[in-house]
Amino acid sequence: MVRLLGRAEPRSTRPGGQRTQRAPDRAGRTRERQRQTRSAPVDRTSAGHRDGGSRSRWEKVAGLRSTLGGRSLAAQVFVLNVVIVLLLVVAAVVALVLQVRHDSTTEARNRSLAVAETFANSPGISEALRSPDPTAVLQPRAEAARKAAKVDFIVVMNTDGVRYTHPKPDRIGKKFVGTLQPALAGGTVVEEIDGTIGRLVQAVVPVKGTDGSVVGLVSAGITTAHVGGAANRQLPLVLGAAGVGLALATAGTALASRRLLRQTHGLGPHEMTRMYEHHDAVLHSVREGVIIVSGEGDLLLANDEARRLLDLPDDAEGRHVLDLGLDPDTAGLLASGRVATDEVHLVGDRLLAINQRPTDLEGGPPGSVATLRDSTELRALSGRAEAARERLDLLYAAGVGIGTSLNVTRTAEELAELAAPRFADFVTVDLFDAVLGGEEPEAGDALRRTASSGIRKDAPLYSVGEQIRFVASSPQARSLTIGRAVNEPRLDQAPGWRAQDLERTEQVVEYGIHSLITVPVRAGALVLGVVSFWRSEQPEPFHEDEVALAEELVARAAVSIDNARRYTREHSMAETLQRSLLPRSLPEQGALDLAYRYLPAQAGVGGDWFDVLPLSGARVALVVGDVVGHGLHAAATMGRLRTAVHNFSALDLSPDELLARLDELVGRIDQDEAEEGAGAPVAGATCLYAVYDPVSRRCTLARAGHPPPAVVQPDGAVTFLDVPAGPPLGVGGMPFETAEVELAEGSRLVLYTDGLVEDRERDIDTGLEMLRTALTRAEASPEDTCRVVLDDLLPARPSDDIALIVARTRALGADRVSEWEVPMDPAAVQDVRARVTRRLAEWDLDELTFTTELILSELVTNAIRYGGAPVRVRLLRDRSLICEVFDSSNTSPHMRHAAMTDEGGRGLFLVAQLADRWGTRYTPNGKFIWAEQPLP
């Protein structure tokens, strides 16, 4: 076949696909060959074949019988063509019916939905639904729209499904048949049903009022029969094409038979000629270009499509492909004869996919055949698909890349950085000041430029941190007002935008920014701010598809911004509550040199606390606690426990007894909250309570599930005190035990919470060893100890609160303490006064002699009269003068108001009037009654 096509003279076309006059010439030569064929029998008769006519008639009959019998090549070709045409016809009819049915349903769904949405969103629909007679207003409009849109019905109904309009007036006022729930929820419904008028598709869409609520429904429907009919119109064409195909097959077989009758006694020349013309017609009518090049690089054949795609000259055939004016890459490929598969070349403004194969692979003539396919439209479609994929990638990136932190500013920055330059050249995010503080914005609040990102840093836009008030005509103000995106395709022609700041807007236009989309940041009904997308590099303005993408992008970011705002508000409230419950300053006392640190966790407010509590007898109590968990609940529970510790310490309870009462309190809190369903129980609170006495230099400690305290001796040795570990507060059922240790003056007592020594990256044993190392190399001052410990142990991002107290001990020397025993004799009170007078004189406190004598007289007299032996008196000179009287009785003294006629009962009243503070402290062997007076 290649040889036959190579010998035949191909058709010649002009640029654009128009036939030239060479085709009639070829037809003329064909008719000449036919005349020669018809004259051949006459020539043979004149040469002496007297039986030529009979023989010619016999050949025709034999050819006919051979053809009918199916033994000749022409018969086989004919049968094969018939079978192929029939298969193609059947396949075409089946495909046509299926495609028409699918297209009819799809068109019916699209048209009904489009008509319903258009009518539902047309002006005045919601007002007509609220009118006294909606049917009078809507029926004419619905019928007019139905006729114009060529649908079978347009029905307007209320939210209960009662019709206001219908093509048949007798059905107005009756219930609509169909699915309404998704439309009542603000969505759309498209469904296929079997109605009284046949199979139909109907759509139901909501009509929304100005507040966004659904005030009515609109349904439009059309039968699939009315949008079909394409099969009936196209079926005759298919059958006609089948008939033409059969006719062409028959004609081709006849041509081959006539041609072969002369050469093969089975096919005649007419059949072969027609077969050639058939293949020639197909070759020149296909949509792919065909190029045949000889082994020397000469163009042998180019069909009409190839001439059009390559813009070949009229005399191209017979010339070398390098001389046809093609671009060097394409000409080089065609001249080389190498194998190529879908190689894309730019020819003019077309992208051609070229496939090339050599013709001498199986002994054929040297040369190559190339096919050319125009892939320009396919590339354009691929470009649109790529753009859609990029938009999906952008939305996916927004879902995973925006909102990685619960910080409003950072979330806004993530939105700006993601959208520029993937969607816009510049992106700015403006939020209300109240949103940045975690609060809900109010009408009239100013916005603040929270984030900005772009392809360059020198854009003349408002800078980050600047407060902005947009004028009412600006796109940003309009989008905030209407709650939807606003597109300004041409900023140089937008007077409303220019009114914001004439000088700045002029600079923006001169900079090259020419198009803008503003989208409000909405979280439900709450508007948090506005996002602006600016375009400068691309000359085309933003279009409606990009507006929808911008709205979707901002909608996803708005959820994260609102979550960050809510977290900021709750975190600020919890942090404020927590700091208000912690000590703002340490009380004055002389027993300890103190330094402390409190670091809240970055993940949220916790329940750690500490306290320093001065006690009677110059003693000081240190307490550190931790409520497991974070948030307002933990902070509030911490405040309740701290208050309880204050109250219990005022009773001078021992550490184990104080923890036991705290345990009962936490148990009651858990029980109350469990009954009220207020939240999770508080179980898990820990506490360490220590009391240091500077006179004896002894420290008494007890702990409830808390890490052990550390002691740094004056020589630098570090030990962790072996304090019995009781259960956490609220567990109950186990008694707490105390430990007592004597501390050398200058020792450092280190109390801390578990956030210092334990986190997700290290266990508590590793943390305790790190703490030991840090304390070993820290200097003696409490402040330096706190600094070194935090430098070595503080995590980069603490997941729990950290409380740290370092207390360096002092001792109250013997020269500042005076103690003696008093006999159980009322007369001994006089000796007490004398000794007090001498001691106060030694301490240069003569001004306090009278009051001190009176206080001790009353306290000693009560101890002798109502208490038990032994009775001891102790004077302490610290920041105040402390008088203490001990007796072995456990009876509690009570102050009472004596009547005018009573002889006694005024002793404790006088003590309360003369002393700043007084009280009772119980011990296992008795009690102390003490009173404090300020030093002059």
PDB file of N, CA, C and O in Angstrom, residues 332-388:
ATOM      1  N   GLY A 332      14.365  19.012  11.101  1.00  0.00           N
ATOM      2  CA  GLY A 332      15.402  18.042  11.424  1.00  0.00           C
ATOM      3  C   GLY A 332      14.826  16.696  11.802  1.00  0.00           C
ATOM      4  O   GLY A 332      15.374  15.646  11.438  1.00  0.00           O
ATOM      5  N   LEU A 333      13.699  16.695  12.562  1.00  0.00           N
ATOM      6  CA  LEU A 333      13.066  15.426  12.928  1.00  0.00           C
ATOM      7  C   LEU A 333      12.554  14.702  11.689  1.00  0.00           C
ATOM      8  O   LEU A 333      12.771  13.492  11.526  1.00  0.00           O
ATOM      9  N   LEU A 334      11.865  15.411  10.771  1.00  0.00           N
ATOM     10  CA  LEU A 334      11.312  14.767   9.583  1.00  0.00           C
ATOM     11  C   LEU A 334      12.407  14.275   8.649  1.00  0.00           C
ATOM     12  O   LEU A 334      12.242  13.248   7.983  1.00  0.00           O
ATOM     13  N   ALA A 335      13.527  14.966   8.565  1.00  0.00           N
ATOM     14  CA  ALA A 335      14.614  14.552   7.672  1.00  0.00           C
ATOM     15  C   ALA A 335      15.433  13.412   8.258  1.00  0.00           C
ATOM     16  O   ALA A 335      16.042  12.640   7.512  1.00  0.00           O
ATOM     17  N   SER A 336      15.449  13.295   9.568  1.00  0.00           N
ATOM     18  CA  SER A 336      16.291  12.272  10.196  1.00  0.00           C
ATOM     19  C   SER A 336      15.723  10.873  10.028  1.00  0.00           C
ATOM     20  O   SER A 336      16.477   9.895   9.985  1.00  0.00           O
ATOM     21  N   GLY A 337      14.404  10.714   9.970  1.00  0.00           N
ATOM     22  CA  GLY A 337      13.786   9.407   9.867  1.00  0.00           C
ATOM     23  C   GLY A 337      13.825   8.596  11.150  1.00  0.00           C
ATOM     24  O   GLY A 337      13.469   7.415  11.144  1.00  0.00           O
ATOM     25  N   ARG A 338      14.275   9.179  12.269  1.00  0.00           N
ATOM     26  CA  ARG A 338      14.375   8.426  13.515  1.00  0.00           C
ATOM     27  C   ARG A 338      12.992   8.197  14.110  1.00  0.00           C
ATOM     28  O   ARG A 338      12.020   8.866  13.758  1.00  0.00           O
ATOM     29  N   VAL A 339      12.926   7.265  15.040  1.00  0.00           N
ATOM     30  CA  VAL A 339      11.676   6.942  15.714  1.00  0.00           C
ATOM     31  C   VAL A 339      11.360   8.045  16.727  1.00  0.00           C
ATOM     32  O   VAL A 339      12.230   8.474  17.502  1.00  0.00           O
ATOM     33  N   ALA A 340      10.137   8.525  16.706  1.00  0.00           N
ATOM     34  CA  ALA A 340       9.676   9.561  17.657  1.00  0.00           C
ATOM     35  C   ALA A 340       8.259   9.211  18.091  1.00  0.00           C
ATOM     36  O   ALA A 340       7.440   8.765  17.273  1.00  0.00           O
ATOM     37  N   THR A 341       7.988   9.416  19.367  1.00  0.00           N
ATOM     38  CA  THR A 341       6.664   9.117  19.924  1.00  0.00           C
ATOM     39  C   THR A 341       6.171  10.333  20.695  1.00  0.00           C
ATOM     40  O   THR A 341       6.774  10.728  21.703  1.00  0.00           O
ATOM     41  N   ASP A 342       5.087  10.944  20.207  1.00  0.00           N
ATOM     42  CA  ASP A 342       4.447  12.089  20.866  1.00  0.00           C
ATOM     43  C   ASP A 342       5.468  13.166  21.228  1.00  0.00           C
ATOM     44  O   ASP A 342       5.489  13.702  22.331  1.00  0.00           O
ATOM     45  N   GLU A 343       6.327  13.485  20.279  1.00  0.00           N
ATOM     46  CA  GLU A 343       7.304  14.547  20.476  1.00  0.00           C
ATOM     47  C   GLU A 343       6.623  15.875  20.157  1.00  0.00           C
ATOM     48  O   GLU A 343       6.065  16.049  19.073  1.00  0.00           O
ATOM     49  N   VAL A 344       6.640  16.808  21.118  1.00  0.00           N
ATOM     50  CA  VAL A 344       5.909  18.060  20.970  1.00  0.00           C
ATOM     51  C   VAL A 344       6.824  19.120  20.371  1.00  0.00           C
ATOM     52  O   VAL A 344       7.940  19.340  20.869  1.00  0.00           O
ATOM     53  N   HIS A 345       6.336  19.768  19.308  1.00  0.00           N
ATOM     54  CA  HIS A 345       7.083  20.841  18.647  1.00  0.00           C
ATOM     55  C   HIS A 345       6.156  22.037  18.480  1.00  0.00           C
ATOM     56  O   HIS A 345       4.966  21.879  18.154  1.00  0.00           O
ATOM     57  N   LEU A 346       6.721  23.206  18.659  1.00  0.00           N
ATOM     58  CA  LEU A 346       5.970  24.449  18.471  1.00  0.00           C
ATOM     59  C   LEU A 346       6.122  24.889  17.024  1.00  0.00           C
ATOM     60  O   LEU A 346       7.216  25.236  16.574  1.00  0.00           O
ATOM     61  N   VAL A 347       5.011  24.868  16.288  1.00  0.00           N
ATOM     62  CA  VAL A 347       5.005  25.287  14.882  1.00  0.00           C
ATOM     63  C   VAL A 347       4.023  26.433  14.764  1.00  0.00           C
ATOM     64  O   VAL A 347       2.804  26.244  14.854  1.00  0.00           O
ATOM     65  N   GLY A 348       4.571  27.630  14.596  1.00  0.00           N
ATOM     66  CA  GLY A 348       3.701  28.809  14.592  1.00  0.00           C
ATOM     67  C   GLY A 348       3.106  28.998  15.981  1.00  0.00           C
ATOM     68  O   GLY A 348       3.820  29.138  16.975  1.00  0.00           O
ATOM     69  N   ASP A 349       1.775  29.022  16.048  1.00  0.00           N
ATOM     70  CA  ASP A 349       1.108  29.144  17.342  1.00  0.00           C
ATOM     71  C   ASP A 349       0.470  27.829  17.759  1.00  0.00           C
ATOM     72  O   ASP A 349      -0.426  27.805  18.604  1.00  0.00           O
ATOM     73  N   ARG A 350       0.923  26.725  17.160  1.00  0.00           N
ATOM     74  CA  ARG A 350       0.357  25.420  17.479  1.00  0.00           C
ATOM     75  C   ARG A 350       1.404  24.549  18.143  1.00  0.00           C
ATOM     76  O   ARG A 350       2.599  24.637  17.835  1.00  0.00           O
ATOM     77  N   LEU A 351       0.940  23.676  19.038  1.00  0.00           N
ATOM     78  CA  LEU A 351       1.769  22.641  19.632  1.00  0.00           C
ATOM     79  C   LEU A 351       1.416  21.322  18.950  1.00  0.00           C
ATOM     80  O   LEU A 351       0.303  20.816  19.110  1.00  0.00           O
ATOM     81  N   LEU A 352       2.363  20.772  18.165  1.00  0.00           N
ATOM     82  CA  LEU A 352       2.111  19.558  17.406  1.00  0.00           C
ATOM     83  C   LEU A 352       2.797  18.379  18.085  1.00  0.00           C
ATOM     84  O   LEU A 352       3.993  18.450  18.431  1.00  0.00           O
ATOM     85  N   ALA A 353       2.020  17.303  18.276  1.00  0.00           N
ATOM     86  CA  ALA A 353       2.578  16.045  18.771  1.00  0.00           C
ATOM     87  C   ALA A 353       2.898  15.177  17.564  1.00  0.00           C
ATOM     88  O   ALA A 353       2.016  14.792  16.789  1.00  0.00           O
ATOM     89  N   ILE A 354       4.178  14.850  17.364  1.00  0.00           N
ATOM     90  CA  ILE A 354       4.651  14.153  16.168  1.00  0.00           C
ATOM     91  C   ILE A 354       5.053  12.738  16.543  1.00  0.00           C
ATOM     92  O   ILE A 354       5.824  12.522  17.492  1.00  0.00           O
ATOM     93  N   ASN A 355       4.523  11.753  15.776  1.00  0.00           N
ATOM     94  CA  ASN A 355       4.931  10.358  15.867  1.00  0.00           C
ATOM     95  C   ASN A 355       5.548   9.960  14.524  1.00  0.00           C
ATOM     96  O   ASN A 355       4.946  10.205  13.476  1.00  0.00           O
ATOM     97  N   GLN A 356       6.701   9.321  14.544  1.00  0.00           N
ATOM     98  CA  GLN A 356       7.407   8.997  13.304  1.00  0.00           C
ATOM     99  C   GLN A 356       7.968   7.581  13.383  1.00  0.00           C
ATOM    100  O   GLN A 356       8.513   7.183  14.426  1.00  0.00           O
ATOM    101  N   ARG A 357       7.795   6.825  12.277  1.00  0.00           N
ATOM    102  CA  ARG A 357       8.317   5.475  12.191  1.00  0.00           C
ATOM    103  C   ARG A 357       8.956   5.276  10.809  1.00  0.00           C
ATOM    104  O   ARG A 357       8.430   5.779   9.801  1.00  0.00           O
ATOM    105  N   PRO A 358      10.049   4.527  10.711  1.00  0.00           N
ATOM    106  CA  PRO A 358      10.660   4.225   9.396  1.00  0.00           C
ATOM    107  C   PRO A 358       9.811   3.210   8.625  1.00  0.00           C
ATOM    108  O   PRO A 358       9.098   2.393   9.210  1.00  0.00           O
ATOM    109  N   THR A 359       9.899   3.213   7.279  1.00  0.00           N
ATOM    110  CA  THR A 359       9.104   2.312   6.432  1.00  0.00           C
ATOM    111  C   THR A 359       9.865   1.069   6.000  1.00  0.00           C
ATOM    112  O   THR A 359       9.285   0.189   5.354  1.00  0.00           O
ATOM    113  N   ASP A 360      11.154   0.976   6.319  1.00  0.00           N
ATOM    114  CA  ASP A 360      11.966  -0.151   5.860  1.00  0.00           C
ATOM    115  C   ASP A 360      12.225  -1.165   6.957  1.00  0.00           C
ATOM    116  O   ASP A 360      13.222  -1.885   6.922  1.00  0.00           O
ATOM    117  N   LEU A 361      11.336  -1.243   7.960  1.00  0.00           N
ATOM    118  CA  LEU A 361      11.557  -2.184   9.050  1.00  0.00           C
ATOM    119  C   LEU A 361      11.395  -3.619   8.600  1.00  0.00           C
ATOM    120  O   LEU A 361      12.067  -4.526   9.091  1.00  0.00           O
ATOM    121  N   GLU A 362      10.493  -3.909   7.634  1.00  0.00           N
ATOM    122  CA  GLU A 362      10.237  -5.267   7.169  1.00  0.00           C
ATOM    123  C   GLU A 362      10.471  -5.376   5.663  1.00  0.00           C
ATOM    124  O   GLU A 362       9.680  -5.961   4.924  1.00  0.00           O
ATOM    125  N   GLY A 363      11.515  -4.768   5.202  1.00  0.00           N
ATOM    126  CA  GLY A 363      11.866  -4.887   3.794  1.00  0.00           C
ATOM    127  C   GLY A 363      11.182  -3.892   2.890  1.00  0.00           C
ATOM    128  O   GLY A 363      11.236  -4.038   1.656  1.00  0.00           O
ATOM    129  N   GLY A 364      10.508  -2.882   3.428  1.00  0.00           N
ATOM    130  CA  GLY A 364       9.850  -1.888   2.606  1.00  0.00           C
ATOM    131  C   GLY A 364      10.838  -0.898   2.038  1.00  0.00           C
ATOM    132  O   GLY A 364      12.054  -0.965   2.265  1.00  0.00           O
ATOM    133  N   PRO A 365      10.351   0.068   1.280  1.00  0.00           N
ATOM    134  CA  PRO A 365      11.241   1.076   0.698  1.00  0.00           C
ATOM    135  C   PRO A 365      11.812   1.975   1.789  1.00  0.00           C
ATOM    136  O   PRO A 365      11.182   2.180   2.827  1.00  0.00           O
ATOM    137  N   PRO A 366      12.988   2.537   1.584  1.00  0.00           N
ATOM    138  CA  PRO A 366      13.555   3.439   2.594  1.00  0.00           C
ATOM    139  C   PRO A 366      12.739   4.719   2.700  1.00  0.00           C
ATOM    140  O   PRO A 366      12.187   5.211   1.715  1.00  0.00           O
ATOM    141  N   GLY A 367      12.665   5.241   3.901  1.00  0.00           N
ATOM    142  CA  GLY A 367      11.906   6.455   4.158  1.00  0.00           C
ATOM    143  C   GLY A 367      11.242   6.388   5.518  1.00  0.00           C
ATOM    144  O   GLY A 367      11.568   5.541   6.360  1.00  0.00           O
ATOM    145  N   SER A 368      10.308   7.284   5.757  1.00  0.00           N
ATOM    146  CA  SER A 368       9.628   7.344   7.055  1.00  0.00           C
ATOM    147  C   SER A 368       8.234   7.916   6.868  1.00  0.00           C
ATOM    148  O   SER A 368       7.966   8.637   5.903  1.00  0.00           O
ATOM    149  N   VAL A 369       7.354   7.533   7.792  1.00  0.00           N
ATOM    150  CA  VAL A 369       5.994   8.058   7.838  1.00  0.00           C
ATOM    151  C   VAL A 369       5.821   8.761   9.174  1.00  0.00           C
ATOM    152  O   VAL A 369       6.139   8.189  10.232  1.00  0.00           O
ATOM    153  N   ALA A 370       5.307   9.986   9.126  1.00  0.00           N
ATOM    154  CA  ALA A 370       5.092  10.760  10.350  1.00  0.00           C
ATOM    155  C   ALA A 370       3.638  11.207  10.416  1.00  0.00           C
ATOM    156  O   ALA A 370       3.046  11.564   9.393  1.00  0.00           O
ATOM    157  N   THR A 371       3.074  11.148  11.606  1.00  0.00           N
ATOM    158  CA  THR A 371       1.723  11.674  11.844  1.00  0.00           C
ATOM    159  C   THR A 371       1.832  12.884  12.762  1.00  0.00           C
ATOM    160  O   THR A 371       2.667  12.922  13.684  1.00  0.00           O
ATOM    161  N   LEU A 372       0.996  13.881  12.518  1.00  0.00           N
ATOM    162  CA  LEU A 372       1.016  15.125  13.274  1.00  0.00           C
ATOM    163  C   LEU A 372      -0.367  15.351  13.880  1.00  0.00           C
ATOM    164  O   LEU A 372      -1.380  15.246  13.175  1.00  0.00           O
ATOM    165  N   ARG A 373      -0.398  15.646  15.173  1.00  0.00           N
ATOM    166  CA  ARG A 373      -1.658  15.881  15.877  1.00  0.00           C
ATOM    167  C   ARG A 373      -1.577  17.217  16.613  1.00  0.00           C
ATOM    168  O   ARG A 373      -0.616  17.488  17.329  1.00  0.00           O
ATOM    169  N   ASP A 374      -2.610  18.049  16.406  1.00  0.00           N
ATOM    170  CA  ASP A 374      -2.660  19.367  17.048  1.00  0.00           C
ATOM    171  C   ASP A 374      -3.100  19.190  18.505  1.00  0.00           C
ATOM    172  O   ASP A 374      -4.230  18.801  18.780  1.00  0.00           O
ATOM    173  N   SER A 375      -2.178  19.447  19.446  1.00  0.00           N
ATOM    174  CA  SER A 375      -2.474  19.284  20.879  1.00  0.00           C
ATOM    175  C   SER A 375      -2.623  20.619  21.592  1.00  0.00           C
ATOM    176  O   SER A 375      -2.528  20.680  22.806  1.00  0.00           O
ATOM    177  N   THR A 376      -2.853  21.697  20.819  1.00  0.00           N
ATOM    178  CA  THR A 376      -2.966  23.015  21.454  1.00  0.00           C
ATOM    179  C   THR A 376      -4.148  23.075  22.406  1.00  0.00           C
ATOM    180  O   THR A 376      -4.038  23.527  23.556  1.00  0.00           O
ATOM    181  N   GLU A 377      -5.322  22.619  21.944  1.00  0.00           N
ATOM    182  CA  GLU A 377      -6.507  22.657  22.804  1.00  0.00           C
ATOM    183  C   GLU A 377      -6.342  21.727  24.001  1.00  0.00           C
ATOM    184  O   GLU A 377      -6.767  22.038  25.116  1.00  0.00           O
ATOM    185  N   LEU A 378      -5.706  20.564  23.753  1.00  0.00           N
ATOM    186  CA  LEU A 378      -5.473  19.645  24.867  1.00  0.00           C
ATOM    187  C   LEU A 378      -4.569  20.283  25.910  1.00  0.00           C
ATOM    188  O   LEU A 378      -4.789  20.134  27.119  1.00  0.00           O
ATOM    189  N   ARG A 379      -3.541  21.005  25.473  1.00  0.00           N
ATOM    190  CA  ARG A 379      -2.664  21.684  26.420  1.00  0.00           C
ATOM    191  C   ARG A 379      -3.410  22.779  27.181  1.00  0.00           C
ATOM    192  O   ARG A 379      -3.193  22.986  28.370  1.00  0.00           O
ATOM    193  N   ALA A 380      -4.297  23.483  26.462  1.00  0.00           N
ATOM    194  CA  ALA A 380      -5.084  24.510  27.159  1.00  0.00           C
ATOM    195  C   ALA A 380      -5.977  23.880  28.223  1.00  0.00           C
ATOM    196  O   ALA A 380      -6.104  24.382  29.347  1.00  0.00           O
ATOM    197  N   LEU A 381      -6.604  22.731  27.854  1.00  0.00           N
ATOM    198  CA  LEU A 381      -7.428  22.028  28.840  1.00  0.00           C
ATOM    199  C   LEU A 381      -6.579  21.535  29.994  1.00  0.00           C
ATOM    200  O   LEU A 381      -6.983  21.597  31.163  1.00  0.00           O
ATOM    201  N   SER A 382      -5.398  21.043  29.680  1.00  0.00           N
ATOM    202  CA  SER A 382      -4.499  20.600  30.749  1.00  0.00           C
ATOM    203  C   SER A 382      -4.101  21.762  31.641  1.00  0.00           C
ATOM    204  O   SER A 382      -3.940  21.615  32.848  1.00  0.00           O
ATOM    205  N   GLY A 383      -3.922  22.952  31.029  1.00  0.00           N
ATOM    206  CA  GLY A 383      -3.605  24.126  31.836  1.00  0.00           C
ATOM    207  C   GLY A 383      -4.718  24.471  32.806  1.00  0.00           C
ATOM    208  O   GLY A 383      -4.467  24.815  33.971  1.00  0.00           O
ATOM    209  N   ARG A 384      -5.989  24.359  32.329  1.00  0.00           N
ATOM    210  CA  ARG A 384      -7.105  24.633  33.242  1.00  0.00           C
ATOM    211  C   ARG A 384      -7.179  23.585  34.340  1.00  0.00           C
ATOM    212  O   ARG A 384      -7.474  23.893  35.498  1.00  0.00           O
ATOM    213  N   ALA A 385      -6.923  22.335  33.983  1.00  0.00           N
ATOM    214  CA  ALA A 385      -6.914  21.291  35.013  1.00  0.00           C
ATOM    215  C   ALA A 385      -5.792  21.528  36.014  1.00  0.00           C
ATOM    216  O   ALA A 385      -5.954  21.312  37.217  1.00  0.00           O
ATOM    217  N   GLU A 386      -4.642  21.996  35.520  1.00  0.00           N
ATOM    218  CA  GLU A 386      -3.533  22.284  36.423  1.00  0.00           C
ATOM    219  C   GLU A 386      -3.878  23.437  37.353  1.00  0.00           C
ATOM    220  O   GLU A 386      -3.538  23.422  38.544  1.00  0.00           O
ATOM    221  N   ALA A 387      -4.569  24.444  36.816  1.00  0.00           N
ATOM    222  CA  ALA A 387      -4.991  25.561  37.672  1.00  0.00           C
ATOM    223  C   ALA A 387      -5.955  25.090  38.754  1.00  0.00           C
ATOM    224  O   ALA A 387      -5.865  25.494  39.916  1.00  0.00           O
ATOM    225  N   ALA A 388      -6.883  24.199  38.386  1.00  0.00           N
ATOM    226  CA  ALA A 388      -7.814  23.663  39.387  1.00  0.00           C
ATOM    227  C   ALA A 388      -7.062  22.849  40.440  1.00  0.00           C
ATOM    228  O   ALA A 388      -7.374  22.917  41.634  1.00  0.00           O
TER     229      ALA A 388
END
